[in-house]
XYZ file of C-alpha atoms in Angstrom:
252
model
C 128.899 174.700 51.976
C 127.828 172.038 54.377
C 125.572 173.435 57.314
C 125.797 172.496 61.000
C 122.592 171.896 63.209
C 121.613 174.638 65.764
C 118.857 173.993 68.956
C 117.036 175.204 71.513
C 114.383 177.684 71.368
C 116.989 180.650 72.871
C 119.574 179.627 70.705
C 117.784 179.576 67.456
C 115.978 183.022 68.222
C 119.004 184.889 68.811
C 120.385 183.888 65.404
C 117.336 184.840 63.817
C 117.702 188.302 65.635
C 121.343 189.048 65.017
C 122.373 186.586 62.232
C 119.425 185.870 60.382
C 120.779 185.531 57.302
C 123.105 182.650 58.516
C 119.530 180.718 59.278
C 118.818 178.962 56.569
C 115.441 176.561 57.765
C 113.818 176.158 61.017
C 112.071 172.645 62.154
C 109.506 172.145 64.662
C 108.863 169.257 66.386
C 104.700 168.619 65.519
C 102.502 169.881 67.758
C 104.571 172.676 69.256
C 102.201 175.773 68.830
C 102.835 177.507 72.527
C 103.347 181.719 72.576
C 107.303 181.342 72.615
C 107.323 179.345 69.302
C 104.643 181.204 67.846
C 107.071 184.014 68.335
C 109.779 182.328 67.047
C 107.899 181.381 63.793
C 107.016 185.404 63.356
C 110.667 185.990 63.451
C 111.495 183.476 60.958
C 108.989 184.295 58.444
C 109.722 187.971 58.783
C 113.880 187.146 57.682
C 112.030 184.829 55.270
C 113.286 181.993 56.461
C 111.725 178.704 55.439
C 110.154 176.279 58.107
C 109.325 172.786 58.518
C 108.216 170.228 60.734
C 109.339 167.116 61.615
C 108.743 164.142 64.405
C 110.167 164.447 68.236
C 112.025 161.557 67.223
C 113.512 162.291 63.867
C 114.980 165.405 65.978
C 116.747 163.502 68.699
C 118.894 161.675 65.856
C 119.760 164.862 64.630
C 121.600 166.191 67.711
C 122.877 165.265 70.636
C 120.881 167.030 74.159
C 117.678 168.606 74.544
C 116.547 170.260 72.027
C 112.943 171.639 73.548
C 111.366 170.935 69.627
C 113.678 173.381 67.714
C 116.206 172.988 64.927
C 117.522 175.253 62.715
C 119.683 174.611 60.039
C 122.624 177.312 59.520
C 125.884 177.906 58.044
C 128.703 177.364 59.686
C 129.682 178.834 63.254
C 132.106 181.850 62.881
C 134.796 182.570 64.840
C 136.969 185.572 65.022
C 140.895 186.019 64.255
C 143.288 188.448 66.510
C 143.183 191.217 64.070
C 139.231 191.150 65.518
C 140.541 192.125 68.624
C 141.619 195.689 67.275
C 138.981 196.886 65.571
C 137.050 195.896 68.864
C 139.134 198.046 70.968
C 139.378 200.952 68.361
C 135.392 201.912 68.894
C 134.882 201.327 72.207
C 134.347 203.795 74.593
C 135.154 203.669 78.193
C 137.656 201.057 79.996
C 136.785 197.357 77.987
C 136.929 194.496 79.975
C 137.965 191.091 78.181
C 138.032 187.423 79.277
C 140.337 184.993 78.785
C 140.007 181.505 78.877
C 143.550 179.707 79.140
C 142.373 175.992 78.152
C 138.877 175.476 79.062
C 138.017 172.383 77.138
C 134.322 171.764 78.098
C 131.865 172.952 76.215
C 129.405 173.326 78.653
C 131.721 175.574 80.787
C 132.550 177.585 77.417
C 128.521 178.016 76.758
C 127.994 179.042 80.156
C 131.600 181.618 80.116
C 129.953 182.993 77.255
C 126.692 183.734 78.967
C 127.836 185.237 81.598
C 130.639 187.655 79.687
C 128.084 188.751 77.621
C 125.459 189.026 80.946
C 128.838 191.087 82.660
C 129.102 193.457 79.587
C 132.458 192.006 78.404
C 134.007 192.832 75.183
C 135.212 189.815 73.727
C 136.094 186.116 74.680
C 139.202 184.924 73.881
C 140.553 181.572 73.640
C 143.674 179.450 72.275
C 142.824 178.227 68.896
C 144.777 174.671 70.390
C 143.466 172.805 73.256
C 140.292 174.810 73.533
C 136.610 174.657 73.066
C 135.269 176.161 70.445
C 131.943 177.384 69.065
C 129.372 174.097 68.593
C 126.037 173.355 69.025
C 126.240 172.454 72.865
C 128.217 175.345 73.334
C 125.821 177.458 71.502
C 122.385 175.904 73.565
C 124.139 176.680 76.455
C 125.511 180.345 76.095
C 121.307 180.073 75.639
C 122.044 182.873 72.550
C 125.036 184.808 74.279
C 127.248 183.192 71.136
C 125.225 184.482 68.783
C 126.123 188.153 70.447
C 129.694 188.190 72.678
C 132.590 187.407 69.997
C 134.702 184.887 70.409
C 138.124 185.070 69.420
C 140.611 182.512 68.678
C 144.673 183.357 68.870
C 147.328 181.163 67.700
C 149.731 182.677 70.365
C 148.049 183.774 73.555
C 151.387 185.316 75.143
C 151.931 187.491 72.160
C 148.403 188.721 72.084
C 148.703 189.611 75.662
C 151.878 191.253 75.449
C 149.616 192.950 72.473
C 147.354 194.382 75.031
C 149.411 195.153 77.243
C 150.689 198.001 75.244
C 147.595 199.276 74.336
C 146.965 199.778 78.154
C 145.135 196.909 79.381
C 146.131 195.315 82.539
C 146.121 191.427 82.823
C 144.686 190.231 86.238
C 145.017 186.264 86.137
C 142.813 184.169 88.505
C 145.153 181.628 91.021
C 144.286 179.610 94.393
C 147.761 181.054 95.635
C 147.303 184.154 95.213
C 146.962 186.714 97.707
C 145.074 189.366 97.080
C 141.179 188.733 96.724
C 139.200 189.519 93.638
C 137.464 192.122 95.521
C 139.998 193.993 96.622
C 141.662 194.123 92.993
C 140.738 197.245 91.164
C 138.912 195.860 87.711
C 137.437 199.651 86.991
C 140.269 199.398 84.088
C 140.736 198.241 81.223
C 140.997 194.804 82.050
C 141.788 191.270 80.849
C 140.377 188.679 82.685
C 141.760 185.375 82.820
C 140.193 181.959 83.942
C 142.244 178.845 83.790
C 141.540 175.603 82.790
C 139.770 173.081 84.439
C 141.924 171.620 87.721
C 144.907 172.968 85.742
C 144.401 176.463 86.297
C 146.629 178.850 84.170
C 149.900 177.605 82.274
C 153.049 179.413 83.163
C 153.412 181.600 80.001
C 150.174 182.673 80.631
C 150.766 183.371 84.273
C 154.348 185.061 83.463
C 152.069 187.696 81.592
C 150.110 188.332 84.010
C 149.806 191.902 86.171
C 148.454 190.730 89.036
C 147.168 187.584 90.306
C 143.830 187.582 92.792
C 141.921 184.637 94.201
C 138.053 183.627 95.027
C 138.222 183.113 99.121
C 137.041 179.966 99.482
C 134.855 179.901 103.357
C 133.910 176.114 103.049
C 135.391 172.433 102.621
C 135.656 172.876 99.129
C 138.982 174.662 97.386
C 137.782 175.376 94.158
C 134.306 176.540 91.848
C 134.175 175.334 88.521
C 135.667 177.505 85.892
C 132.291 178.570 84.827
C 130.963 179.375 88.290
C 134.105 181.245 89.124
C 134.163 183.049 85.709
C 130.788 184.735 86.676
C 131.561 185.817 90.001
C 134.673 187.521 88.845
C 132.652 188.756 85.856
C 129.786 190.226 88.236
C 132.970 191.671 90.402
C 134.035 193.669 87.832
C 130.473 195.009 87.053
C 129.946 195.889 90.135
C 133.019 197.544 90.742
C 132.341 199.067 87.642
C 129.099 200.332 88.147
C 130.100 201.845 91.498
C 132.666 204.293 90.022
C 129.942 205.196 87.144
C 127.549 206.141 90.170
C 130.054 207.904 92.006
C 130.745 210.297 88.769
C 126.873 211.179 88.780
C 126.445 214.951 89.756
């Protein structure tokens, strides 16, 4: 089984914390001995995984951005199927909240989508399997160890796995400049699908033909639009608010 190359000091810590066993060596670049990879080399030798050193150099050929000194060799990046979805669903408690990403090619706006569903307590990511990032090592140094936590979920058939949802009870609230209603005046205190679209494309029509309602970000300056990831956290952080209002309210 070949292995793919994982960086970043956040990255390779939360594999080592909640996949160790994927982890198969660690490299440091010499002469990195500061308290955060001191920690990092506790947590490896406790999983007993092997580490090694090797020049700053050597490193830079092995991936492509900034790797801050740390490798780690593991197997391959897992993502999950639709029938993932459903065993999600069946032990969670409360309303889930999911996010959709219709097309978002850039892994740098996937990493960061990641980061904040997982910071905005969402359930799941999901994405098309075609003509959609997927899980990599950019992605990964990004989501700064939110992959290694938040699934992500790849469909063949993103209509059908909405109309899926759909009859389990969650509502689909797609994101549109058009629209007219605002994201915070949209009740999200359900269970909710979320759904960013791609990158100056926005949503394709199958997708938007599913959806419940449609809400906007009000736009106050020159600008008329937030990248995907930037407008994927504010709605995120809009439904955890929202969220933890109504859980306040409920407190004798």
């Amino acid at each position: 089984m070949s292995l793919e190359k994982i960086y970043g000091v956040h990255a390779v810590e939360a594999l080592l914390r909640h996949h160790p066993k994927r982890v198969k060596q660690v490299w440091l670049a010499e002469g990195r001995s500061e308290p955060r990879v001191q920690a990092l080399v506790e947590l490896a030798t406790q999983n007993k995984v092997a580490i090694g050193q090797a020049e700053r150099r050597e490193m830079d050929v092995w991936v492509e951005g900034v790797h801050q000194g740390v490798v780690a060799d593991v197997s391959p990046s897992q993502v999950w199927g639709e029938a993932m979805l459903d065993e999600l669903l069946d032990r969670t408690e409360g309303a889930p909240l999911l996010l959709v990403l219709d097309g978002v090619t850039d892994p740098h706006n996937l990493g960061a989508c990641l980061r904040s569903a997982d910071a905005a307590g969402a359930l799941a990511v999901i994405v098309p399997k075609d003509k959609s990032a997927t899980l990599t090592p950019v992605v990964r140094k990004v989501a700064c160890g939110a992959a290694e936590v938040i699934p992500l979920v790849a469909v063949t058939n993103l209509a059908r796995t909405l109309e899926k949802l759909q009859q389990r009870g969650l509502w689909v609230v797609g994101t549109a400049g058009e629209a007219e209603v605002s994201i915070y005046d949209q009740d999200l205190t359900g269970p909710t699908i979320l759904i960013m679209g791609a990158e100056g494309k926005g949503m394709r029509r199958l997708t938007r033909e599913h959806c419940d309602y449609l809400v906007k970000l009000p736009m106050a300056g020159s600008v008329s639009s937030l990248n995907v990831s930037v407008a994927t956290g504010v709605c995120l952080f809009e439904a955890l608010r929202q969220r933890s209002v109504k859980a306040s309210a409920k407190k004798p």
